[in-house]
DNA sequence: TTGTATGCGTTATCAG
DNA sequence: CTGATAACGCATACAA
């Protein structure tokens, strides 16, 4: 098989334990033997067997990434590769490994999490999704196992759960205020699943902004759609058939905004001349759209990076109280938003 | 710590080895003791410690996924999430785990592969990229370690390497013939990196089709661009300033086609009335573009799925000769391709 | 069919 | 500062 610690020990004329100490950089080892052992390790091409090491340490230096079930609509969203990149960057810096969940159903994911936990495969987990009630979070909490969720955890547990998220209320409020300043008077809100926290929070910010501007939010300008792309198309149909169609739309997601854009294009309604669009996320696609989308960058990469960072902290000290990290956002003005200048149609 | 095999043994009044045999489904175990042990396992909530198991078996039931370095332009391409999904699906069926590489540079990736190999972290690897010369492949080949590449491996080694790929020559030929049948006479080819096998192969198919149609391929209609999106924009500038601009373009990638589309839109050139576009991949974006892209579906998901499948086969029998799997493709006609009917501009 | 003993490669404890 | 030894949890060769 491979070169073991014993082979190194023999060749260096020391005990295996000494070699182990050299690997661990134990301070109480003489510079001389250290050098000698390292030379032999080099010569023999020694690499520690992680399985043996994990076994005795009861620690793996690997974190599990829990993906949402495929039935979760936004799965195809570029959001995931991007958080993953953020996580990857941090993991690489800190020499952590990444283990990916493969289950495709909610039930399967729960089982996989349980298995990961009991089989001691990982030191902690990052949950890439958030639902209102979640047996997985309850399980992990019950076991006091380190984990971090990307997004908003269930309200009732949010005090006990570490998470990274944006301030979605504030973000949506800012977007709404921006459109207000652009003189829009009828601003529609195109949400995702009605129970999703992202949608809930952003709707709240939207309403706050309207009210602070002395306007009364009108429910008929608020629609919800689950399907990431088609939802955008349907929203347009609904909204544009109002007696007084909106002059601006706030759309939950860039991909959804693409659906909006396309339907508007089909209806021969010009963006941004007749209708302004502002969406969220700023994935690559937002920039590539025609016209390029004005969108709120939620710094997805950083979301992932910070989640990984926070998880490490929890692994180092699992007893510490839960923490949250709020990631900043930034409005990226591109070509789907403009000053509203009276009726055009 | 957790429940071990000994705990189960004690409670079931058998030896640890018996429990081990029950887990392994050893046939020479009496139905009675088997049932008894299983009941206790259930009761105690026993899960095997994977690290201990991996150590003795020298096998992990985990495969490593090697991602391309971030410097590789198409990294942000939806191609990756999609292959990943394919791999994931197969891994889940076969109860394999997935370990993700995190290195960001070519050098780092090589080191990570070496580490993965020596430290016995994984049973095999899937390489999600292909370059013309590759120290990683040489390393793996030298060690006779099971791996599969998604895409075309270096020519010189292709006999020894297992891989999954599309028949890119045939695919491009078909696309070209399709445009020929649409009466296009000046068909441009917008490639990616000139040395990339995808580009090389597709260019070959494109030229074959033209020659078989009795036409002489014209180099001035062939351009190459590395940047995934901006490349498309630049290609349009180059091509449309030819004395006789092309009436159709074959574009290496859907995202690149979005760049093409946008630049054409800016130039006020109508697609498909004045110029037809056919691209490759059929990622989600192709459908969401305005107008929706006619594109060649290369069945990315299946590419991933089959790669995982092939890898398992190699793990089971590493001595077997290298194999390749060619994944089918399919032309998806949407709204960027139409019959060419004489000059319009 | 089941139990006993041993080893996988490492780390940690305890002597020296 | 270094060496011997036990232990981590499991699988298997050999006995019974």
Coordinates of N, CA, C and O in Angstrom, one line a residue, chain A residues 1-3 45 47-52 54-55 58-62 65 70 75-78 81 84-85 88-93 96-104 111-112 114-115 118-121 228-230 255 258-259 261-262 265-266 284-292, chain B residues 1-3 45 47-52 54-55 58-62 65 70 75-78 81 84-85 88-93 96-104 111-112 114-115 118-121 228-230 255 258-259 261-262 265-266 284-292:
Chain A
X1 N 0.8 -1.2 0.0 CA 0.0 0.0 0.0 C 0.9 1.3 0.0 O 2.0 1.2 -0.4
X2 N 0.3 2.3 0.6 CA 1.1 3.5 0.6 C 2.2 3.6 1.7 O 2.3 2.7 2.4
X3 N 2.9 4.7 1.7 CA 3.9 4.9 2.7 C 3.2 5.3 4.0 O 2.4 6.2 4.0
X45 N 7.9 10.4 0.0 CA 6.6 10.8 -0.5 C 5.5 10.4 0.5 O 4.5 9.8 0.1
X47 N 2.3 10.8 2.7 CA 1.0 11.5 3.0 C 0.2 10.8 4.0 O 0.1 9.6 4.0
X48 N -0.3 11.6 5.0 CA -1.1 10.9 6.0 C -2.3 10.2 5.5 O -2.9 10.8 4.5
X49 N -2.7 9.1 6.0 CA -4.0 8.5 5.7 C -5.1 9.2 6.4 O -5.2 9.1 7.7
X50 N -5.9 9.9 5.7 CA -6.9 10.7 6.4 C -7.9 9.8 7.2 O -8.5 10.3 8.2
X51 N -8.1 8.6 6.7 CA -9.1 7.8 7.4 C -8.7 7.4 8.8 O -9.4 7.4 9.7
X52 N -7.4 7.0 8.8 CA -6.8 6.6 10.1 C -6.8 7.9 11.0 O -7.2 7.8 12.2
X54 N -8.7 10.6 10.9 CA -10.1 10.9 11.3 C -10.6 10.0 12.4 O -11.3 10.4 13.3
X55 N -10.2 8.7 12.2 CA -10.7 7.8 13.2 C -10.3 8.1 14.6 O -11.1 8.2 15.5
X58 N -11.5 11.7 15.7 CA -12.9 11.9 15.6 C -13.3 13.3 15.0 O -14.1 14.1 15.6
X59 N -12.7 13.5 13.9 CA -12.7 14.9 13.3 C -12.3 14.7 11.9 O -11.3 13.9 11.6
X60 N -12.9 15.3 11.0 CA -12.6 15.0 9.6 C -12.0 16.2 8.8 O -11.5 16.0 7.7
X61 N -12.2 17.4 9.3 CA -11.8 18.6 8.5 C -12.6 18.7 7.1 O -12.0 19.1 6.1
X62 N -13.8 18.2 7.2 CA -14.6 18.3 6.0 C -16.0 18.8 6.5 O -16.5 18.6 7.5
X65 N -22.1 20.0 2.5 CA -23.0 21.1 1.9 C -24.3 20.4 1.6 O -24.4 19.5 0.8
X70 N -34.4 18.8 -5.5 CA -34.6 19.3 -6.8 C -36.1 19.8 -7.0 O -36.3 20.5 -7.9
X75 N -34.0 25.7 -8.0 CA -32.7 24.9 -8.0 C -31.8 25.2 -9.2 O -30.6 25.2 -9.0
X76 N -32.4 25.5 -10.3 CA -31.6 25.7 -11.5 C -31.0 27.1 -11.5 O -30.3 27.5 -12.4
X77 N -31.2 27.8 -10.4 CA -30.8 29.1 -10.3 C -29.3 29.2 -10.2 O -28.7 28.5 -9.4
X78 N -28.7 30.2 -10.9 CA -27.2 30.4 -10.8 C -26.8 30.8 -9.3 O -25.6 30.9 -9.0
X81 N -24.4 27.7 -7.8 CA -23.0 27.7 -8.2 C -22.2 28.8 -7.5 O -21.1 28.7 -7.1
X84 N -21.7 28.3 -3.8 CA -20.7 27.2 -3.8 C -19.3 27.8 -4.0 O -18.4 27.4 -3.3
X85 N -19.2 28.7 -4.9 CA -17.9 29.3 -5.2 C -17.4 30.0 -4.0 O -16.2 29.9 -3.6
X88 N -16.3 27.5 -1.4 CA -15.1 26.8 -1.9 C -13.9 27.7 -1.6 O -12.9 27.2 -1.2
X89 N -14.0 29.0 -1.9 CA -12.9 29.9 -1.7 C -12.4 29.8 -0.2 O -11.2 29.7 0.1
X90 N -13.4 29.9 0.7 CA -13.0 29.9 2.1 C -12.5 28.6 2.5 O -11.5 28.5 3.2
X91 N -13.1 27.5 2.1 CA -12.7 26.2 2.5 C -11.2 25.9 2.0 O -10.4 25.3 2.7
X92 N -11.0 26.4 0.8 CA -9.6 26.3 0.3 C -8.6 27.0 1.1 O -7.5 26.4 1.4
X93 N -8.9 28.2 1.5 CA -8.0 29.0 2.3 C -7.7 28.2 3.6 O -6.5 28.2 4.1
X96 N -10.1 23.1 4.3 CA -11.2 22.3 4.6 C -11.6 21.5 3.4 O -11.5 22.1 2.3
X97 N -12.2 20.4 3.5 CA -12.8 19.7 2.4 C -14.3 19.9 2.3 O -14.9 20.3 3.3
X98 N -14.8 19.6 1.2 CA -16.3 19.8 1.0 C -16.9 18.5 0.6 O -16.5 17.8 -0.4
X99 N -17.9 18.2 1.3 CA -18.7 16.9 0.9 C -20.1 17.3 0.5 O -20.8 18.1 1.3
X100 N -20.5 16.9 -0.6 CA -21.8 17.3 -1.2 C -22.9 16.4 -0.9 O -22.8 15.2 -1.2
X101 N -24.0 16.9 -0.5 CA -25.2 16.0 -0.4 C -25.7 15.6 -1.8 O -25.6 16.4 -2.7
X102 N -26.3 14.5 -1.9 CA -26.7 14.0 -3.2 C -28.2 13.7 -3.3 O -28.8 13.5 -4.3
X103 N -28.9 13.7 -2.1 CA -30.3 13.3 -2.1 C -31.1 14.3 -2.9 O -30.8 15.5 -3.0
X104 N -32.2 13.8 -3.4 CA -33.0 14.6 -4.3 C -34.4 15.0 -3.7 O -35.1 15.8 -4.3
X111 N -32.5 12.1 5.7 CA -31.8 10.8 6.0 C -30.3 11.0 5.8 O -29.5 10.5 6.5
X112 N -30.0 11.7 4.7 CA -28.5 11.9 4.4 C -27.9 12.7 5.5 O -26.7 12.4 5.9
X114 N -28.8 12.9 8.6 CA -28.6 12.0 9.8 C -27.5 11.0 9.6 O -26.7 10.8 10.5
X115 N -27.3 10.5 8.4 CA -26.2 9.6 8.2 C -24.9 10.3 8.3 O -24.0 9.8 9.0
X118 N -24.2 10.8 12.1 CA -23.8 9.6 12.9 C -22.6 8.9 12.4 O -21.8 8.3 13.1
X119 N -22.4 8.9 11.1 CA -21.2 8.2 10.5 C -20.0 9.0 10.7 O -18.9 8.6 10.2
X120 N -20.1 10.2 11.2 CA -18.9 11.1 11.4 C -18.2 11.4 10.2 O -17.0 11.3 10.1
X121 N -18.9 11.8 9.2 CA -18.3 12.1 7.9 C -17.8 13.5 7.8 O -16.9 13.8 7.1
X228 N -39.9 29.8 -11.4 CA -38.9 30.8 -11.5 C -39.0 31.7 -12.8 O -38.8 32.9 -12.7
X229 N -39.2 31.1 -13.9 CA -39.2 31.9 -15.2 C -40.6 32.2 -15.6 O -41.0 33.3 -15.8
X230 N -41.4 31.1 -15.8 CA -42.8 31.3 -16.2 C -43.6 32.2 -15.3 O -44.5 32.9 -15.7
X255 N -33.9 35.7 -12.8 CA -34.5 34.8 -13.8 C -35.9 35.1 -14.1 O -36.4 35.1 -15.2
X258 N -36.3 37.9 -16.2 CA -36.2 37.6 -17.7 C -37.5 37.2 -18.2 O -37.9 37.5 -19.4
X259 N -38.3 36.5 -17.5 CA -39.7 36.1 -17.9 C -40.5 37.4 -18.1 O -41.2 37.5 -19.1
X261 N -39.4 40.4 -18.7 CA -38.9 41.1 -19.8 C -39.4 40.5 -21.1 O -39.9 41.2 -22.0
X262 N -39.4 39.2 -21.2 CA -39.8 38.6 -22.4 C -41.3 38.8 -22.7 O -41.7 39.1 -23.8
X265 N -41.9 42.3 -23.8 CA -41.4 42.4 -25.2 C -42.5 41.9 -26.2 O -42.8 42.5 -27.2
X266 N -43.0 40.7 -25.8 CA -44.1 40.2 -26.7 C -45.3 41.1 -26.8 O -46.0 41.2 -27.8
X284 N -25.0 36.5 -13.2 CA -24.4 36.8 -14.5 C -25.5 37.2 -15.5 O -25.3 38.1 -16.3
X285 N -26.6 36.4 -15.5 CA -27.6 36.6 -16.5 C -28.2 38.0 -16.5 O -28.7 38.5 -17.5
X286 N -28.2 38.6 -15.3 CA -28.8 40.0 -15.2 C -28.1 40.9 -16.2 O -28.7 41.8 -16.8
X287 N -26.8 40.7 -16.3 CA -26.0 41.6 -17.1 C -26.1 41.3 -18.6 O -26.1 42.1 -19.4
X288 N -26.4 40.0 -18.8 CA -26.5 39.5 -20.2 C -27.9 39.7 -20.8 O -28.1 39.5 -22.0
X289 N -28.8 40.1 -20.0 CA -30.2 40.3 -20.5 C -30.2 41.5 -21.5 O -29.4 42.3 -21.5
X290 N -31.3 41.5 -22.3 CA -31.5 42.6 -23.2 C -32.8 43.2 -22.8 O -33.8 42.5 -23.1
X291 N -32.9 44.4 -22.3 CA -31.8 45.2 -21.9 C -31.2 44.7 -20.5 O -31.9 44.0 -19.8
X292 N -30.0 45.0 -20.2 CA -29.4 44.5 -19.0 C -30.2 45.0 -17.8 O -30.7 46.1 -17.8
Chain B
X1 N -19.0 8.5 23.1 CA -19.2 8.8 21.7 C -20.5 8.1 21.2 O -21.4 7.9 21.9
X2 N -20.4 7.8 19.9 CA -21.6 7.2 19.3 C -21.7 5.7 19.7 O -20.9 5.2 20.4
X3 N -22.8 5.1 19.1 CA -23.0 3.7 19.4 C -22.1 2.9 18.5 O -22.0 3.2 17.2
X45 N -29.9 2.7 17.5 CA -29.6 3.7 16.5 C -28.2 3.6 16.0 O -27.5 4.6 16.0
X47 N -25.1 3.5 13.6 CA -24.6 3.8 12.3 C -23.1 3.5 12.3 O -22.4 3.9 13.2
X48 N -22.6 2.9 11.2 CA -21.2 2.6 11.2 C -20.4 3.9 11.1 O -20.8 4.8 10.5
X49 N -19.2 3.8 11.7 CA -18.3 4.9 11.6 C -17.5 4.8 10.3 O -16.7 3.9 10.1
X50 N -17.8 5.7 9.4 CA -17.2 5.6 8.1 C -15.7 5.6 8.1 O -15.0 5.0 7.3
X51 N -15.1 6.3 9.1 CA -13.7 6.5 9.1 C -13.0 5.2 9.4 O -12.0 4.8 8.8
X52 N -13.6 4.5 10.4 CA -13.0 3.2 10.8 C -13.2 2.2 9.6 O -12.3 1.5 9.2
X54 N -13.5 2.9 6.4 CA -12.6 3.3 5.3 C -11.2 2.8 5.6 O -10.5 2.3 4.7
X55 N -10.8 2.9 6.8 CA -9.5 2.6 7.2 C -9.2 1.1 6.9 O -8.2 0.8 6.3
X58 N -9.8 0.3 3.1 CA -9.0 1.0 2.2 C -9.8 1.4 1.0 O -9.5 1.2 -0.2
X59 N -11.0 1.9 1.3 CA -12.0 2.2 0.3 C -13.0 3.2 0.9 O -13.3 3.0 2.1
X60 N -13.4 4.1 0.2 CA -14.2 5.2 0.9 C -15.7 5.3 0.4 O -16.5 6.0 1.0
X61 N -15.9 4.7 -0.8 CA -17.2 5.0 -1.4 C -17.5 6.5 -1.6 O -18.7 6.9 -1.5
X62 N -16.5 7.1 -2.0 CA -16.6 8.6 -2.2 C -15.9 8.8 -3.5 O -14.8 8.3 -3.8
X65 N -14.7 15.2 -7.2 CA -15.1 15.9 -8.4 C -14.1 17.0 -8.6 O -13.9 17.9 -7.7
X70 N -10.6 28.6 -11.5 CA -11.5 29.8 -11.8 C -11.0 30.6 -12.9 O -11.7 31.4 -13.5
X75 N -16.1 29.1 -16.4 CA -16.4 28.6 -15.1 C -17.8 29.0 -14.6 O -18.5 28.2 -14.0
X76 N -18.2 30.2 -15.0 CA -19.5 30.7 -14.5 C -20.7 30.1 -15.3 O -21.8 30.4 -15.1
X77 N -20.3 29.2 -16.3 CA -21.2 28.6 -17.2 C -22.2 27.7 -16.4 O -21.7 26.8 -15.6
X78 N -23.5 27.8 -16.8 CA -24.4 26.8 -16.2 C -24.1 25.4 -16.5 O -24.8 24.5 -16.0
X81 N -23.1 23.4 -13.0 CA -24.2 22.9 -12.1 C -25.0 21.8 -12.7 O -25.4 20.8 -12.0
X84 N -23.0 18.5 -12.6 CA -23.0 18.2 -11.2 C -24.3 17.5 -10.8 O -24.3 16.5 -10.1
X85 N -25.4 18.0 -11.4 CA -26.7 17.4 -11.1 C -26.7 16.0 -11.6 O -27.3 15.1 -11.0
X88 N -24.6 13.8 -9.4 CA -25.3 13.7 -8.2 C -26.4 12.6 -8.2 O -26.6 11.8 -7.3
X89 N -27.2 12.7 -9.3 CA -28.3 11.7 -9.5 C -27.7 10.3 -9.4 O -28.3 9.4 -8.7
X90 N -26.7 10.0 -10.2 CA -26.1 8.7 -10.2 C -25.5 8.3 -8.9 O -25.7 7.2 -8.4
X91 N -24.8 9.2 -8.3 CA -24.1 8.9 -7.0 C -25.2 8.6 -6.0 O -25.0 7.7 -5.1
X92 N -26.3 9.3 -6.0 CA -27.3 9.1 -5.0 C -27.9 7.7 -5.2 O -28.1 6.9 -4.2
X93 N -28.2 7.3 -6.4 CA -28.7 5.9 -6.7 C -27.8 4.9 -6.2 O -28.2 3.9 -5.5
X96 N -23.1 6.6 -3.4 CA -21.8 7.1 -3.4 C -21.8 8.5 -2.8 O -22.7 9.2 -3.0
X97 N -20.7 8.9 -2.2 CA -20.6 10.3 -1.7 C -19.8 11.1 -2.7 O -19.0 10.5 -3.6
X98 N -19.9 12.4 -2.6 CA -19.2 13.3 -3.5 C -18.3 14.2 -2.7 O -18.7 14.9 -1.8
X99 N -17.1 14.3 -3.2 CA -16.1 15.2 -2.5 C -15.6 16.2 -3.5 O -15.2 15.8 -4.6
X100 N -15.8 17.5 -3.2 CA -15.5 18.5 -4.2 C -14.1 19.1 -4.0 O -13.7 19.4 -2.9
X101 N -13.5 19.3 -5.1 CA -12.2 20.0 -5.1 C -12.4 21.5 -4.8 O -13.4 22.0 -5.2
X102 N -11.5 22.1 -4.1 CA -11.7 23.5 -3.8 C -10.6 24.4 -4.4 O -10.7 25.6 -4.3
X103 N -9.6 23.8 -4.9 CA -8.4 24.7 -5.4 C -8.9 25.6 -6.5 O -9.8 25.3 -7.3
X104 N -8.2 26.7 -6.6 CA -8.6 27.7 -7.6 C -7.6 27.9 -8.7 O -7.9 28.6 -9.7
X111 N -2.1 19.7 -6.9 CA -1.7 19.3 -5.6 C -2.9 18.7 -4.9 O -2.7 17.7 -4.1
X112 N -4.0 19.2 -5.1 CA -5.2 18.6 -4.4 C -5.5 17.2 -4.9 O -5.8 16.3 -4.1
X114 N -3.3 15.1 -6.0 CA -2.2 14.3 -5.5 C -2.6 14.0 -4.0 O -2.5 12.8 -3.6
X115 N -3.0 15.0 -3.3 CA -3.3 14.8 -1.9 C -4.5 13.8 -1.8 O -4.5 12.8 -1.0
X118 N -3.1 10.2 -2.4 CA -2.3 9.6 -1.4 C -3.0 9.4 -0.1 O -2.7 8.5 0.7
X119 N -3.8 10.4 0.2 CA -4.5 10.4 1.5 C -5.7 9.4 1.6 O -6.3 9.3 2.6
X120 N -5.9 8.8 0.4 CA -7.0 7.8 0.3 C -8.4 8.4 0.7 O -9.1 7.8 1.4
X121 N -8.6 9.5 0.1 CA -9.9 10.2 0.5 C -11.0 9.7 -0.4 O -12.2 9.8 0.0
X228 N -16.4 34.4 -22.5 CA -17.7 33.7 -22.8 C -18.8 34.6 -23.3 O -19.5 34.2 -24.3
X229 N -18.9 35.8 -22.7 CA -20.0 36.6 -23.2 C -19.5 37.7 -24.1 O -20.0 37.9 -25.3
X230 N -18.5 38.5 -23.7 CA -18.0 39.6 -24.5 C -17.5 39.0 -25.8 O -17.5 39.7 -26.8
X255 N -24.2 31.1 -23.9 CA -23.9 32.4 -23.3 C -23.3 33.3 -24.3 O -23.6 34.5 -24.3
X258 N -25.7 34.8 -26.4 CA -26.4 35.9 -25.8 C -25.7 37.2 -26.1 O -26.3 38.3 -26.4
X259 N -24.4 37.2 -26.1 CA -23.6 38.3 -26.4 C -23.8 38.7 -27.9 O -24.0 39.8 -28.2
X261 N -26.4 38.0 -29.6 CA -27.8 38.5 -29.8 C -27.8 40.0 -29.4 O -28.5 40.8 -30.0
X262 N -27.2 40.3 -28.3 CA -27.3 41.7 -27.8 C -26.6 42.6 -28.7 O -27.1 43.7 -29.0
X265 N -28.7 43.2 -31.7 CA -29.8 44.0 -31.3 C -29.4 45.5 -31.3 O -30.1 46.3 -31.8
X266 N -28.3 45.7 -30.7 CA -27.8 47.1 -30.7 C -27.6 47.6 -32.1 O -27.7 48.8 -32.3
X284 N -30.4 26.4 -19.5 CA -31.7 27.1 -19.2 C -31.8 28.5 -19.9 O -32.8 28.8 -20.5
X285 N -30.7 29.2 -19.9 CA -30.7 30.5 -20.5 C -31.1 30.6 -22.0 O -31.6 31.6 -22.4
X286 N -30.8 29.5 -22.7 CA -31.1 29.5 -24.1 C -32.6 29.7 -24.3 O -33.0 30.4 -25.2
X287 N -33.3 29.1 -23.5 CA -34.8 29.2 -23.6 C -35.3 30.5 -23.1 O -36.3 31.0 -23.6
X288 N -34.6 31.1 -22.2 CA -35.0 32.4 -21.6 C -34.6 33.6 -22.4 O -35.0 34.7 -22.1
X289 N -33.8 33.4 -23.4 CA -33.3 34.5 -24.2 C -34.4 35.1 -25.0 O -35.4 34.5 -25.2
X290 N -34.2 36.3 -25.5 CA -35.2 37.0 -26.3 C -34.4 37.3 -27.6 O -33.6 38.2 -27.6
X291 N -34.8 36.7 -28.7 CA -35.7 35.5 -28.8 C -35.0 34.3 -28.3 O -33.8 34.2 -28.3
X292 N -35.8 33.3 -28.0 CA -35.3 32.0 -27.5 C -34.3 31.4 -28.5 O -34.6 31.4 -29.7

